[in-house]
Coordinates of C-alpha atoms in Angstrom, one line a residue:
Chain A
X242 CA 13.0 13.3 1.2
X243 CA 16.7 13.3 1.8
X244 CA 19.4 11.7 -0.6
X245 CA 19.5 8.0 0.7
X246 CA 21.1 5.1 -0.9
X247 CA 20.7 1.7 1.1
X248 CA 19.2 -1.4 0.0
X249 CA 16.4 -3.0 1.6
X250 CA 16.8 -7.4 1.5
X251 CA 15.2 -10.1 3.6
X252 CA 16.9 -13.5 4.8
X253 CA 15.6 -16.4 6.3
X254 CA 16.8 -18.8 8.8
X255 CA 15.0 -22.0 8.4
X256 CA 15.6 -24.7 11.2
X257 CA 15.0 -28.3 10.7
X258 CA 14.6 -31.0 13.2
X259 CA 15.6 -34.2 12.4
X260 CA 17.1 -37.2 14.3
X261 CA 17.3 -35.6 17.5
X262 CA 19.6 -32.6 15.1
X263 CA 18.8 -29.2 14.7
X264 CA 19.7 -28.5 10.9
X265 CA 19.9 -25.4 9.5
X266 CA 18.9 -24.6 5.7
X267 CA 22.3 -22.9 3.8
X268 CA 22.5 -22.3 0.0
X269 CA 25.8 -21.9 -1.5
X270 CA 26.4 -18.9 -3.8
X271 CA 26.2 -18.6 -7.4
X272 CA 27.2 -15.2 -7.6
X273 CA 29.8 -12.8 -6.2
X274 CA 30.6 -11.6 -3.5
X275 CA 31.2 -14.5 -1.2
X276 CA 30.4 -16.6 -4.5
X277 CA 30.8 -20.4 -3.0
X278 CA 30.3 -19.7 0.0
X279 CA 27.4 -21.1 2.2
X280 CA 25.0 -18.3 3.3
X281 CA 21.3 -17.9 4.2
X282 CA 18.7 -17.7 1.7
X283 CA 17.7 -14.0 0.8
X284 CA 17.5 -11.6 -1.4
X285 CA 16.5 -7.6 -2.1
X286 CA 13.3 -6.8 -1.8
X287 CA 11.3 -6.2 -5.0
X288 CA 9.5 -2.6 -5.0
X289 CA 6.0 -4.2 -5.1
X290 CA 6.1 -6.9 -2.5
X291 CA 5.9 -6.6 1.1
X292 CA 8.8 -8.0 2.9
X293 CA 7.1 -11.2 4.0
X294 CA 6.2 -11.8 0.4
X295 CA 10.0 -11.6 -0.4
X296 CA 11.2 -13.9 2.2
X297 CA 8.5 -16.3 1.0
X298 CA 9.6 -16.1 -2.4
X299 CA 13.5 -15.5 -2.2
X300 CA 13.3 -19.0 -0.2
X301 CA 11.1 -20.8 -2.8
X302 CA 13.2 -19.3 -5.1
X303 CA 16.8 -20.1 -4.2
X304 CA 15.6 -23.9 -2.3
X305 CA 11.9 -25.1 -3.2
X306 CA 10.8 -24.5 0.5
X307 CA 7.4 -23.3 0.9
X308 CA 6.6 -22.8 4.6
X309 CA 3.6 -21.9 6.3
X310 CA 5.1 -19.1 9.0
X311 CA 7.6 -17.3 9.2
X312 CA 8.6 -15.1 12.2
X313 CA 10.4 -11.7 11.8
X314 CA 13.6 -12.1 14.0
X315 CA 15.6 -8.9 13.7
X316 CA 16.7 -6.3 11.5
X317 CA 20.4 -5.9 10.7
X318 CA 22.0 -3.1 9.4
X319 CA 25.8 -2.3 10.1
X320 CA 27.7 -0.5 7.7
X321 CA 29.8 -2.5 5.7
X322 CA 27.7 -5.7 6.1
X323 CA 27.8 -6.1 2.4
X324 CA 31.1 -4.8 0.3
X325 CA 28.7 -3.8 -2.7
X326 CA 26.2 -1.4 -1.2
X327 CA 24.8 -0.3 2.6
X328 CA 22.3 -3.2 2.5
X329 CA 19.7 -3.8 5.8
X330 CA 18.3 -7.0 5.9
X331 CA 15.2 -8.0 7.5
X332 CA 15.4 -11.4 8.5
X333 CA 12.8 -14.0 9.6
X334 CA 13.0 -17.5 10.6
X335 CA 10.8 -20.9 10.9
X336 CA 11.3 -24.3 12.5
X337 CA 10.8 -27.1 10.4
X338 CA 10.6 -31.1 10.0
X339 CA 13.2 -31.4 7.0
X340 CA 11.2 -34.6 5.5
X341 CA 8.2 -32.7 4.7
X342 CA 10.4 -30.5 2.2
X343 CA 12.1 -31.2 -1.2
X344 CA 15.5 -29.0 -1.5
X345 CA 16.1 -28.0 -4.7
X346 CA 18.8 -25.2 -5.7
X347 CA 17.9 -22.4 -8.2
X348 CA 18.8 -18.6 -9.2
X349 CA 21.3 -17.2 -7.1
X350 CA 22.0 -20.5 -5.2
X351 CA 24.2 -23.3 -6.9
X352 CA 23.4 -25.9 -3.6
X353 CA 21.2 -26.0 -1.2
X354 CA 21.3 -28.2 1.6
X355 CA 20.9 -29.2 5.6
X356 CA 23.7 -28.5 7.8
X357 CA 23.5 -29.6 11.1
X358 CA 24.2 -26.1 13.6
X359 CA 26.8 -27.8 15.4
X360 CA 28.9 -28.5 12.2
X361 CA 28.8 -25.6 9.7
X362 CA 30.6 -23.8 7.4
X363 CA 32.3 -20.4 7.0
X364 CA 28.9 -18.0 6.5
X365 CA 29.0 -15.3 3.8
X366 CA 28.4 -11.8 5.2
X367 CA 27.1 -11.5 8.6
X368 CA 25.4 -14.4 8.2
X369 CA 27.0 -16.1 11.5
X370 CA 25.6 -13.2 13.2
X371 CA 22.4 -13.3 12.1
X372 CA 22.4 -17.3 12.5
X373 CA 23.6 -17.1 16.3
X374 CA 20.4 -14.1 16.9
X375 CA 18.0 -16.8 15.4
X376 CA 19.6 -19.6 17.8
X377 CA 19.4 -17.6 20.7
X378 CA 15.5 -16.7 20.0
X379 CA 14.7 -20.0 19.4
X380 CA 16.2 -21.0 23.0
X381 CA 14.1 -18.1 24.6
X382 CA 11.2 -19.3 22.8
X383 CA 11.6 -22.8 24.7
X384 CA 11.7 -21.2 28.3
X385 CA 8.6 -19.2 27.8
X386 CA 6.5 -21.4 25.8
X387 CA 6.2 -25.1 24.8
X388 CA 7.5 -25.6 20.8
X389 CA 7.5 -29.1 19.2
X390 CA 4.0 -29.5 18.5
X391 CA 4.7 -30.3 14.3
X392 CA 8.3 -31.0 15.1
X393 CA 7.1 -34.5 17.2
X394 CA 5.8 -37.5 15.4
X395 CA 1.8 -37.3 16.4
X396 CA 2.5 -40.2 18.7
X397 CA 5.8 -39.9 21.1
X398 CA 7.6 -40.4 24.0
X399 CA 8.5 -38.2 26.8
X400 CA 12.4 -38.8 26.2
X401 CA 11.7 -37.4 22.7
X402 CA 10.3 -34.4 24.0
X403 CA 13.3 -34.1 26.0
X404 CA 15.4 -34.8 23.6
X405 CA 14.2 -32.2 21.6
X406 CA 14.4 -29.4 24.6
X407 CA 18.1 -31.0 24.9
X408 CA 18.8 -30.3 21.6
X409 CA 17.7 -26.9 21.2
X410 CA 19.0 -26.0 24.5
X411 CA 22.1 -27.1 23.9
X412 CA 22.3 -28.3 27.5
X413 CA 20.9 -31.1 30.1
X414 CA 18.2 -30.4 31.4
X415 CA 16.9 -31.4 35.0
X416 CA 14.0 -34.1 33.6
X417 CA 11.8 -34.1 37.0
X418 CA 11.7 -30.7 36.7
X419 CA 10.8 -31.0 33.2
X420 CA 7.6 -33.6 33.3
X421 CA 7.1 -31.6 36.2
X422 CA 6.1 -28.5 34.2
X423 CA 5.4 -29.7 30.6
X424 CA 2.8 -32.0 32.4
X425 CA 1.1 -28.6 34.7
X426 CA 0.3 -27.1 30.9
X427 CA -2.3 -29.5 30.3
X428 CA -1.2 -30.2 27.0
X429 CA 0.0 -33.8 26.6
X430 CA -2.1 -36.4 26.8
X431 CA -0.9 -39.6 28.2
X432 CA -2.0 -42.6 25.7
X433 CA -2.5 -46.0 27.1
X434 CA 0.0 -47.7 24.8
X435 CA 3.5 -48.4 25.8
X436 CA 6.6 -49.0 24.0
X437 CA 9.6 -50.3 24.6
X438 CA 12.9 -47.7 23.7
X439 CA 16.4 -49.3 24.1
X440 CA 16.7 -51.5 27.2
X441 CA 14.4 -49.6 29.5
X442 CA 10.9 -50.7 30.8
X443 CA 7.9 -49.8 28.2
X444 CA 6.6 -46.4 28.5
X445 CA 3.8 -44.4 27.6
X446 CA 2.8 -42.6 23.9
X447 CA 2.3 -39.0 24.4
X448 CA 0.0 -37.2 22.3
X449 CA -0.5 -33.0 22.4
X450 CA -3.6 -32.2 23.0
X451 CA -4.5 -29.8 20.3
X452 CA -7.3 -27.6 21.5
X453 CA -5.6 -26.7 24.9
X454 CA -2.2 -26.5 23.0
X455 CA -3.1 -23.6 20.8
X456 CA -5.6 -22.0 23.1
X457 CA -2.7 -21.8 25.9
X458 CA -0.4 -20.5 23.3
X459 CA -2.4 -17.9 23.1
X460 CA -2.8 -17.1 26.3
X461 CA 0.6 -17.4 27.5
X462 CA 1.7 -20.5 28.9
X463 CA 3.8 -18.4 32.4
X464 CA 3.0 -15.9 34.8
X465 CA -0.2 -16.6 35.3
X466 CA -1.3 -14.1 37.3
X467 CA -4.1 -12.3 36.2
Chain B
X377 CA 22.5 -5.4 -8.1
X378 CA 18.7 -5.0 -9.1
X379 CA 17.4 -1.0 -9.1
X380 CA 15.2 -0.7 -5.9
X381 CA 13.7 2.5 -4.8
X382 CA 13.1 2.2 -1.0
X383 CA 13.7 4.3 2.3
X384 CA 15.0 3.0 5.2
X385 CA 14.1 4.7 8.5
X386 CA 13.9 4.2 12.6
X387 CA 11.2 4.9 14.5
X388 CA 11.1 5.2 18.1
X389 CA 8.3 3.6 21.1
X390 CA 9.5 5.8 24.1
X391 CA 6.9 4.8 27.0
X392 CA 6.8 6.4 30.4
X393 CA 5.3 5.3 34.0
X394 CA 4.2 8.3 36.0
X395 CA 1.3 8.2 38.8
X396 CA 0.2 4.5 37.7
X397 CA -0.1 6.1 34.1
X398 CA 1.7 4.2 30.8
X399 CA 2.3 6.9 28.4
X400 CA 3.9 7.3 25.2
X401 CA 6.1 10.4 23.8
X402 CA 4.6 11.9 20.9
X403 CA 5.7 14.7 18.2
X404 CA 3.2 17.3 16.6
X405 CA 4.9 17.0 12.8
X406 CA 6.3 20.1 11.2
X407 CA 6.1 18.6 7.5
X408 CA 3.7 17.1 5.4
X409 CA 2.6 14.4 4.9
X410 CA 0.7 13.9 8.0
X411 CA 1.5 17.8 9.1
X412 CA 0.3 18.7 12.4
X413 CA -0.9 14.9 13.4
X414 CA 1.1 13.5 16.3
X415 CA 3.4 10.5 15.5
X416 CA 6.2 8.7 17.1
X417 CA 9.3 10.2 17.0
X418 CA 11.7 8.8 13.9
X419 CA 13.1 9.4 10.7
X420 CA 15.5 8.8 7.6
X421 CA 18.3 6.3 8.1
X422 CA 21.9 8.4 7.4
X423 CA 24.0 6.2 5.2
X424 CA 26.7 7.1 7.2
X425 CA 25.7 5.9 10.9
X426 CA 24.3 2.4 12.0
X427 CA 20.2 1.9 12.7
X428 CA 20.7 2.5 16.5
X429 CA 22.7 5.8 16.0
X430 CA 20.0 6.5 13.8
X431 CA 17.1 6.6 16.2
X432 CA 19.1 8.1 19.2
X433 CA 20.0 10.8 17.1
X434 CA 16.1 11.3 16.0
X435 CA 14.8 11.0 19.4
X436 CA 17.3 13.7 20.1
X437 CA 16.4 16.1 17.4
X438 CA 12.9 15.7 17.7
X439 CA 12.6 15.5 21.1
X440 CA 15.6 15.8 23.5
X441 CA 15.7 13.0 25.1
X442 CA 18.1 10.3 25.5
X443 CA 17.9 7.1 26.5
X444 CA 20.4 4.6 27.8
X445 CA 18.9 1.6 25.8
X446 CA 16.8 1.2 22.8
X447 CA 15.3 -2.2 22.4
X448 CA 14.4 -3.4 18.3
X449 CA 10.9 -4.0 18.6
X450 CA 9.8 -4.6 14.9
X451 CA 10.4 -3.7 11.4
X452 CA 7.4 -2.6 9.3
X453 CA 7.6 -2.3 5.5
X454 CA 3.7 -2.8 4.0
X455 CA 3.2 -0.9 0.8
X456 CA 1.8 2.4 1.3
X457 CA 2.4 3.1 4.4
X458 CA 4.0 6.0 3.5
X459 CA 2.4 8.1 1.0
X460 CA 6.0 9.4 -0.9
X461 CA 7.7 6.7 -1.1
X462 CA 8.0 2.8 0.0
X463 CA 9.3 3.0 3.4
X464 CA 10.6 0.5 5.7
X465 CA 10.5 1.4 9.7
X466 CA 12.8 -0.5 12.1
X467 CA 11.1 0.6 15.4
X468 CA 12.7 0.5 18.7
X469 CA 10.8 0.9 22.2
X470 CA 12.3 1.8 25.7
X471 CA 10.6 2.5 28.8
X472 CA 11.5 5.1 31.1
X473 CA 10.5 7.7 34.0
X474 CA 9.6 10.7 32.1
X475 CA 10.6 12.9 35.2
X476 CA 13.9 12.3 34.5
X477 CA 13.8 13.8 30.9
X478 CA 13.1 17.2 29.8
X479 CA 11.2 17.0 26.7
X480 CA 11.6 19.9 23.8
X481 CA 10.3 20.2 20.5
X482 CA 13.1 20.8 17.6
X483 CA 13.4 19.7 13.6
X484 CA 10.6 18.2 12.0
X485 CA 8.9 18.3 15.5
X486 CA 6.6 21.3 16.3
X487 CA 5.7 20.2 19.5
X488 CA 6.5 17.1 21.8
X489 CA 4.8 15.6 24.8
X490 CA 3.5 12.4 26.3
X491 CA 0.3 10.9 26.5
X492 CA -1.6 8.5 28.4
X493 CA -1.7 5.2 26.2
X494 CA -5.5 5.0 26.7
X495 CA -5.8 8.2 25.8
X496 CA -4.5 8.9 22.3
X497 CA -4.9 11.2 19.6
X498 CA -5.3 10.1 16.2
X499 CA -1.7 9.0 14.4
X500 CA -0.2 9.9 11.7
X501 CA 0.9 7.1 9.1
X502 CA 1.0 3.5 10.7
X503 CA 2.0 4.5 13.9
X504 CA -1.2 3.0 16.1
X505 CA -0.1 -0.2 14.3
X506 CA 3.4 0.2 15.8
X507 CA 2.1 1.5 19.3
X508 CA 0.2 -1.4 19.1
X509 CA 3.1 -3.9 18.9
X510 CA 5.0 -2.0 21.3
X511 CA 2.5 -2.5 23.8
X512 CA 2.3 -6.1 23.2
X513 CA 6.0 -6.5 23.5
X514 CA 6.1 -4.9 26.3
X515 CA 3.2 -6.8 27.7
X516 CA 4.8 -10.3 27.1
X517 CA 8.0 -9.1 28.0
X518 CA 6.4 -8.7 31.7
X519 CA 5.1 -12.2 31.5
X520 CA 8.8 -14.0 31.2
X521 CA 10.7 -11.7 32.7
X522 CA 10.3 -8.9 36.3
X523 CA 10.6 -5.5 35.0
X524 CA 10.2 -2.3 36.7
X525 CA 14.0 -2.1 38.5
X526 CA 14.9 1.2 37.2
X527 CA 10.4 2.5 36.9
X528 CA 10.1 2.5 41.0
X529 CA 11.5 4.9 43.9
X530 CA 14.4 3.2 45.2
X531 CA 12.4 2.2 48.1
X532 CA 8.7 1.4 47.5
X533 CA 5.8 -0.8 48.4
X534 CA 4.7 -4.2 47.6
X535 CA 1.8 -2.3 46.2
X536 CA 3.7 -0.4 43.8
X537 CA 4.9 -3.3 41.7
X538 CA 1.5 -4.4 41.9
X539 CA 0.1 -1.7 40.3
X540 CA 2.8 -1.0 37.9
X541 CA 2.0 -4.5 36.4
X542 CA -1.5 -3.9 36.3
X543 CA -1.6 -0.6 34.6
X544 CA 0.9 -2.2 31.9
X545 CA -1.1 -5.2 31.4
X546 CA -4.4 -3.4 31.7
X547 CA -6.1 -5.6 34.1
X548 CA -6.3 -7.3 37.8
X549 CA -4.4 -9.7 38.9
X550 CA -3.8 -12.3 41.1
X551 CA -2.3 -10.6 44.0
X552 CA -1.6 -13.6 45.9
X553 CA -0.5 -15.6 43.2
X554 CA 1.6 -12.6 41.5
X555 CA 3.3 -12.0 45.1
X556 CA 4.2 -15.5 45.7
X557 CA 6.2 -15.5 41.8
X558 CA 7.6 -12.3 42.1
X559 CA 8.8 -13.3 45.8
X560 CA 10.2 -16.6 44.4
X561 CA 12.6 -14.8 42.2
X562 CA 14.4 -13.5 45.2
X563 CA 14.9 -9.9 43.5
X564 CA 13.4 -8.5 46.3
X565 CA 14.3 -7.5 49.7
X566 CA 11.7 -6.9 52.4
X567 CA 13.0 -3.5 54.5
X568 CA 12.3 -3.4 58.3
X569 CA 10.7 0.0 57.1
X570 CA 7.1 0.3 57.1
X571 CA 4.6 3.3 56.0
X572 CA 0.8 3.5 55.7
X573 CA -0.4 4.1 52.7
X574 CA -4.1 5.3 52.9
X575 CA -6.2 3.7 55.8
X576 CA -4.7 0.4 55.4
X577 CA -2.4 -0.7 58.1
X578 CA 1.6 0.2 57.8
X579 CA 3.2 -2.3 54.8
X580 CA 6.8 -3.2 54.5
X581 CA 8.7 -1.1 51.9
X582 CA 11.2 -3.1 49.3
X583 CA 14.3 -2.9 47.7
X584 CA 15.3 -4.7 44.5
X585 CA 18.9 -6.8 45.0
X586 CA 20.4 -5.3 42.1
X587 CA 22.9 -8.2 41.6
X588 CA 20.5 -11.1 41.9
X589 CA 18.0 -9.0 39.5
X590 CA 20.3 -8.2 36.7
X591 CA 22.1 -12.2 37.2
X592 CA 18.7 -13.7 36.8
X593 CA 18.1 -11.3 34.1
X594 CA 21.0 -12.7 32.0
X595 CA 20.1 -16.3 33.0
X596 CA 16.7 -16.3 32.2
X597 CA 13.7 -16.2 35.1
X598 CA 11.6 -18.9 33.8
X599 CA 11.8 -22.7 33.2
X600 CA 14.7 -23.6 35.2
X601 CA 15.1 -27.1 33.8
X602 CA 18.8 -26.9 33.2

């Protein structure tokens, strides 16, 4: 095989939900280059691991978050992403409820903590990049399938399914339209109890309805035409 | 930075549509491991030239053929997947018409050619895993968004699309509910032209509306609820 020097790392985008935010999980680095700067957690990829081992372990490594899945998003490898050595990073990403995970900063990583996407910080490396990619995915994942299902309390109300499109989105969104097509899935159910939110007249508890929810998701919720 | 002894390479999905058939271009390997087993086209990453220039120029050597758009598709890194060394694949797929390439043989490539996806010789390494996942993509990808612009005559039946999604999704579908989505998008123009096609009365040929396709492209076709 051919002379070839470039490392092989992983990084992972971890999104968080959390008061109607979308957070983002940053460490800031120990080590140089870009030492104190915020960046996404990573690392190289150890010889005997396979890469979704590494992103599993960098990320309990460098910030105590264990999650169940992570999704590979894209491979980046520019020269000159990183000034000590052609590096290609595979990177994945997860969306996450925030309160079901203890941060804690170790190795490489001095802090770890939450940023909200709408209010960061100067990224280390390409890091922006990679951040803006796992945005973007996350978006497309919305128009062609319905997310939210561990993001929601397991009782909630339509708004806060909204709000959560709304806040992903980054953008209004036409609600009649909305109820509209979230209700066609078959996979809320509409509970008998009412609350009230604000000023407005009580309104119904939402619940997913499991079974449909994760068989539809594997069948592809659009273009149903087969 | 810790010592880590792995490859980096590209490897490259090229699927055609000719006569109703999906196939996928092949090379006959020159080298061992794997010599004389067909595999996707693909190779080493140069240090000196980005991931994309490094599967164009692969395709290329192995194969002649260029092609105005790679897509990533995935980037595969288990251990042992390649018997001399750890390797990690960043794929790519496009999807062209193979009549407008000529295909030749060159490098580590003693013979190229395309074959029908459902009719595949045995791979070398793990590329039926790959081929797999590019068929998937591509097979979701047809789900959220109308492909086909650049796979059809420039004039062509309603027929034509029909088929082209069935033979990619490899099954029936509805053609009555397929028609009314695809209509609905308003890529489409109906032509006062009509032909027969077999012993079926004389059908309407179409036209894609370039700018309305590639604008809804870029917007997004599903989920409107902006």
């Amino acid at each position: 095989m051919i002379r070839q020097n470039i490392k092989v790392a992983v990084d992972a985008v971890v999104f968080g939900y959390k008061d109607k935010i979308l957070n983002v999980l940053l460490i800031r680095r120990n080590i140089d280059p870009y030492k104190d700067s915020w960046a996404l957690p990573g690392g190289l990829v150890l010889e005997n691991e396979n890469l979704e081992q590494a992103v599993e372990r960098e990320l309990k490594e460098e910030t105590n978050v264990t999650v169940d899945y992570l999704e590979q998003l894209y491979s980046f490898g520019d020269l000159g992403r990183d000034p000590r050595n052609r590096v290609v990073s595979i990177t994945y990403f997860a969306l996450v409820k925030p309160e079901h995970h203890d941060i804690k900063a170790d190795t490489d990583a001095k802090d770890v903590a939450w940023f909200d996407v709408q209010d960061l910080p100067e990224l280390a490396f390409d890091h922006a990049k990679i951040l803006k990619k796992a945005k973007k995915r996350l978006q497309n994942k919305l128009t062609y399938e319905p997310i939210g299902f561990d993001l929601l309390e397991n009782k909630f109300l339509f708004s806060d399914l909204e709000k959560l499109y709304m806040t992903i989105l980054e953008k209004e969104i036409d609600r009649r339209n909305f109820r509209k097509k979230i209700l066609g899935f078959g996979i809320l159910k509409e509970l008998d109890e009412k609350v009230s939110e604000g000023r407005g007249r009580p309104a119904n508890l939402f619940q997913f309805n499991k079974n449909q929810y994760f068989k539809s998701k594997e069948e592809g919720f659009f273009f149903d035409i087969k």
